[in-house]
């Protein structure tokens, strides 16, 4: 436990002192699931792999892939047996709901800026989502499957359905999920069925009318 605390503290000190950054690329689907890819870059020396994995485990983040640059600079998956310390790490995570998103948020941001008191993802009465990911530990780009409410974006730069937050800014905004394609398919099928019934009724009236 003491070793874990020292590792987390070391990463915290690196980020807070400006010797490391954590840039993130987050995608949130209309149902609250999504992905969060974080790139940890150290300017003061290599970071131990255990610093990354223990911080994730301490926050119950399980569905992730750990990558690092190979000799050609391409990000490749790091094998479990590989304990090499590196200056750059990439953590690719997936979340299925707000609870899992909150666990990732706490692993990536809370250790450096304090735990946010707000839920990471909160659904409103009108089916919108309020997103609160704490303070950005680096540049954080978030893309959503829906429409971002412009007035809700305070510290970020909005571009369509993507908002980018600079380091140390508060990540907080609201978006309305897009409609499922199944809804549109249902509407189209309904129109076709109603049209078919109406056309069949028209033909029957025309046939019996001519027969008379």
Short mmCIF file of C-alpha atoms in Angstrom, two decimals:
data_model
loop_
_atom_site.label_atom_id
_atom_site.label_comp_id
_atom_site.label_asym_id
_atom_site.label_seq_id
_atom_site.Cartn_x
_atom_site.Cartn_y
_atom_site.Cartn_z
CA UNK A 1 0.00 0.00 0.00
CA UNK A 2 2.84 2.36 0.85
CA UNK A 3 4.51 1.63 -2.50
CA UNK A 4 1.23 2.30 -4.35
CA UNK A 5 0.76 5.64 -2.60
CA UNK A 6 4.34 6.65 -3.43
CA UNK A 7 3.83 5.73 -7.09
CA UNK A 8 0.60 7.73 -7.37
CA UNK A 9 2.22 10.65 -5.54
CA UNK A 10 5.15 10.55 -7.97
CA UNK A 11 2.83 10.79 -10.99
CA UNK A 12 0.88 13.58 -9.27
CA UNK A 13 4.02 15.58 -8.63
CA UNK A 14 5.13 15.17 -12.24
CA UNK A 15 1.81 16.48 -13.56
CA UNK A 16 1.48 19.30 -11.05
CA UNK A 17 5.05 20.45 -11.64
CA UNK A 18 4.52 20.55 -15.40
CA UNK A 19 6.96 17.68 -16.00
CA UNK A 20 4.20 15.45 -17.37
CA UNK A 21 0.91 15.92 -19.22
CA UNK A 22 -2.10 13.69 -19.80
CA UNK A 23 -3.83 14.50 -23.08
CA UNK A 24 -7.17 12.79 -23.62
CA UNK A 25 -9.46 11.92 -26.51
CA UNK A 26 -12.94 10.97 -25.27
CA UNK A 27 -15.93 9.70 -27.27
CA UNK A 28 -19.36 9.47 -25.62
CA UNK A 29 -22.17 7.59 -27.36
CA UNK A 30 -25.87 8.42 -27.17
CA UNK A 31 -26.43 5.70 -24.53
CA UNK A 32 -23.67 6.91 -22.19
CA UNK A 33 -21.06 4.36 -23.23
CA UNK A 34 -17.85 5.27 -25.00
CA UNK A 35 -14.05 5.35 -25.01
CA UNK A 36 -11.37 7.40 -23.26
CA UNK A 37 -7.84 7.34 -24.68
CA UNK A 38 -5.22 9.10 -22.53
CA UNK A 39 -1.61 9.80 -23.49
CA UNK A 40 0.74 10.30 -20.55
CA UNK A 41 3.92 12.17 -21.52
CA UNK A 42 6.81 12.73 -19.10
CA UNK A 43 9.46 15.40 -19.69
CA UNK A 44 11.54 14.51 -16.64
CA UNK A 45 12.33 10.87 -17.34
CA UNK A 46 10.75 7.44 -17.95
CA UNK A 47 7.67 6.41 -15.95
CA UNK A 48 7.34 2.91 -14.56
CA UNK A 49 4.58 0.80 -16.05
CA UNK A 50 3.44 -0.12 -12.53
CA UNK A 51 2.67 3.56 -11.84
CA UNK A 52 0.07 3.45 -14.61
CA UNK A 53 -1.42 0.01 -13.97
CA UNK A 54 -1.65 0.44 -10.18
CA UNK A 55 -3.43 3.79 -10.53
CA UNK A 56 -5.97 2.19 -12.89
CA UNK A 57 -6.45 -0.82 -10.61
CA UNK A 58 -6.86 1.41 -7.55
CA UNK A 59 -9.83 3.06 -9.29
CA UNK A 60 -11.28 -0.27 -10.50
CA UNK A 61 -10.58 0.47 -14.17
CA UNK A 62 -10.35 -2.96 -15.82
CA UNK A 63 -11.28 -2.63 -19.49
CA UNK A 64 -8.16 -1.00 -20.90
CA UNK A 65 -5.21 -1.51 -23.25
CA UNK A 66 -1.76 -0.13 -22.46
CA UNK A 67 0.39 1.04 -25.36
CA UNK A 68 3.78 2.70 -25.86
CA UNK A 69 5.89 3.82 -28.86
CA UNK A 70 8.03 1.15 -30.50
CA UNK A 71 11.40 1.74 -32.17
CA UNK A 72 9.65 3.35 -35.17
CA UNK A 73 7.54 5.60 -32.93
CA UNK A 74 4.31 3.70 -33.60
CA UNK A 75 2.02 3.03 -30.63
CA UNK A 76 1.88 -0.73 -29.98
CA UNK A 77 0.34 -2.83 -27.20
CA UNK A 78 2.68 -3.49 -24.27
CA UNK A 79 2.85 -7.12 -23.19
CA UNK A 80 2.09 -7.99 -19.57
CA UNK A 81 5.63 -9.28 -19.09
CA UNK A 82 7.19 -6.04 -20.39
CA UNK A 83 8.16 -3.86 -17.40
CA UNK A 84 10.25 -1.30 -19.32
CA UNK A 85 9.89 2.28 -18.09
CA UNK A 86 8.96 4.78 -20.80
CA UNK A 87 8.49 8.51 -21.25
CA UNK A 88 5.21 8.09 -23.13
CA UNK A 89 2.31 5.78 -22.33
CA UNK A 90 -1.09 5.53 -23.97
CA UNK A 91 -4.06 4.11 -22.07
CA UNK A 92 -7.05 3.11 -24.21
CA UNK A 93 -10.14 2.50 -22.09
CA UNK A 94 -13.80 1.65 -22.69
CA UNK A 95 -16.79 2.42 -20.50
CA UNK A 96 -20.34 1.07 -20.65
CA UNK A 97 -22.07 3.60 -18.40
CA UNK A 98 -21.65 6.60 -16.12
CA UNK A 99 -20.20 4.54 -13.26
CA UNK A 100 -17.37 3.20 -15.39
CA UNK A 101 -16.78 6.67 -16.88
CA UNK A 102 -16.46 8.04 -13.35
CA UNK A 103 -13.89 5.40 -12.45
CA UNK A 104 -11.79 6.37 -15.47
CA UNK A 105 -12.20 10.08 -14.66
CA UNK A 106 -10.93 9.50 -11.14
CA UNK A 107 -7.98 7.46 -12.34
CA UNK A 108 -6.92 10.02 -14.93
CA UNK A 109 -7.78 13.37 -13.36
CA UNK A 110 -8.76 13.17 -9.69
CA UNK A 111 -5.31 12.23 -8.43
CA UNK A 112 -3.99 15.49 -9.84
CA UNK A 113 -6.82 17.96 -9.29
CA UNK A 114 -9.00 16.51 -6.55
CA UNK A 115 -12.11 14.37 -6.83
CA UNK A 116 -15.07 16.09 -8.45
CA UNK A 117 -18.21 16.10 -6.31
CA UNK A 118 -20.43 15.82 -9.39
CA UNK A 119 -21.30 12.58 -11.22
CA UNK A 120 -19.24 12.06 -14.36
CA UNK A 121 -22.44 11.53 -16.36
CA UNK A 122 -25.90 12.56 -15.20
CA UNK A 123 -29.13 12.19 -17.18
CA UNK A 124 -31.65 15.03 -16.96
CA UNK A 125 -35.46 14.94 -17.07
CA UNK A 126 -35.42 15.87 -20.77
CA UNK A 127 -33.00 13.00 -21.58
CA UNK A 128 -29.92 15.22 -21.94
CA UNK A 129 -26.56 14.30 -20.39
CA UNK A 130 -24.56 16.52 -18.02
CA UNK A 131 -20.85 15.69 -18.29
CA UNK A 132 -18.41 16.52 -15.49
CA UNK A 133 -14.88 15.13 -15.87
CA UNK A 134 -13.13 17.28 -13.28
CA UNK A 135 -10.10 19.41 -14.12
CA UNK A 136 -8.21 18.62 -17.32
CA UNK A 137 -4.76 17.13 -16.68
CA UNK A 138 -3.84 18.06 -20.26
CA UNK A 139 -5.62 18.97 -23.49
CA UNK A 140 -8.89 17.03 -23.46
CA UNK A 141 -11.00 16.58 -26.60
CA UNK A 142 -14.50 15.18 -26.19
CA UNK A 143 -16.73 14.10 -29.08
CA UNK A 144 -20.35 13.16 -28.42
CA UNK A 145 -23.07 11.38 -30.36
CA UNK A 146 -25.50 14.29 -30.19
CA UNK A 147 -25.75 18.06 -29.93
CA UNK A 148 -23.70 19.98 -27.36
CA UNK A 149 -25.54 22.85 -25.67
CA UNK A 150 -23.40 25.86 -26.53
CA UNK A 151 -24.32 27.81 -23.39
CA UNK A 152 -23.16 24.93 -21.17
CA UNK A 153 -19.58 24.99 -22.47
CA UNK A 154 -17.59 27.36 -20.28
CA UNK A 155 -13.85 26.71 -20.54
CA UNK A 156 -13.83 24.65 -23.73
CA UNK A 157 -13.74 25.46 -27.45
CA UNK A 158 -16.79 24.10 -29.27
CA UNK A 159 -16.63 22.79 -32.84
CA UNK A 160 -19.73 20.91 -33.97
CA UNK A 161 -20.21 17.90 -31.72
CA UNK A 162 -16.66 18.17 -30.33
CA UNK A 163 -15.43 20.34 -27.47
CA UNK A 164 -11.75 20.78 -26.55
CA UNK A 165 -10.63 21.80 -23.07
CA UNK A 166 -7.14 23.22 -22.38
CA UNK A 167 -5.02 21.97 -19.44
CA UNK A 168 -6.29 22.90 -15.95
CA UNK A 169 -9.73 23.90 -17.24
CA UNK A 170 -12.98 22.54 -15.80
CA UNK A 171 -14.56 19.89 -18.01
CA UNK A 172 -18.28 20.48 -17.71
CA UNK A 173 -21.02 20.68 -20.37
CA UNK A 174 -24.40 19.31 -21.46
CA UNK A 175 -25.39 17.51 -24.64
CA UNK A 176 -28.58 16.05 -26.08
CA UNK A 177 -28.11 12.54 -27.56
CA UNK A 178 -28.97 12.03 -31.20
CA UNK A 179 -31.94 9.84 -32.10
CA UNK A 180 -31.27 6.20 -32.82
CA UNK A 181 -31.32 5.18 -36.48
CA UNK A 182 -33.88 2.55 -35.46
CA UNK A 183 -36.32 5.39 -34.75
CA UNK A 184 -35.95 6.72 -38.28
CA UNK A 185 -36.26 3.22 -39.73
CA UNK A 186 -39.44 2.74 -37.70
CA UNK A 187 -40.89 6.01 -38.96
CA UNK A 188 -40.09 5.12 -42.58
CA UNK A 189 -41.58 1.65 -42.20
CA UNK A 190 -44.68 3.16 -40.62
CA UNK A 191 -45.11 5.53 -43.57
CA UNK A 192 -44.65 2.66 -46.04
CA UNK A 193 -47.17 0.45 -44.22
CA UNK A 194 -49.77 3.22 -43.93
CA UNK A 195 -49.19 4.16 -47.58
CA UNK A 196 -49.57 0.53 -48.64
CA UNK A 197 -52.82 0.13 -46.71
CA UNK A 198 -54.18 3.35 -48.21
CA UNK A 199 -53.18 2.32 -51.72
CA UNK A 200 -54.73 -1.13 -51.28
CA UNK A 201 -57.94 0.50 -50.03
CA UNK A 202 -57.92 2.78 -53.08
CA UNK A 203 -57.53 -0.16 -55.47
CA UNK A 204 -60.34 -2.10 -53.82
CA UNK A 205 -62.72 0.85 -54.08
CA UNK A 206 -61.71 1.42 -57.69
CA UNK A 207 -62.20 -2.24 -58.59
CA UNK A 208 -65.61 -2.57 -56.95
CA UNK A 209 -66.66 0.78 -58.29
CA UNK A 210 -65.80 -0.25 -61.86
CA UNK A 211 -67.54 -3.60 -61.38
CA UNK A 212 -70.74 -1.86 -60.44
#
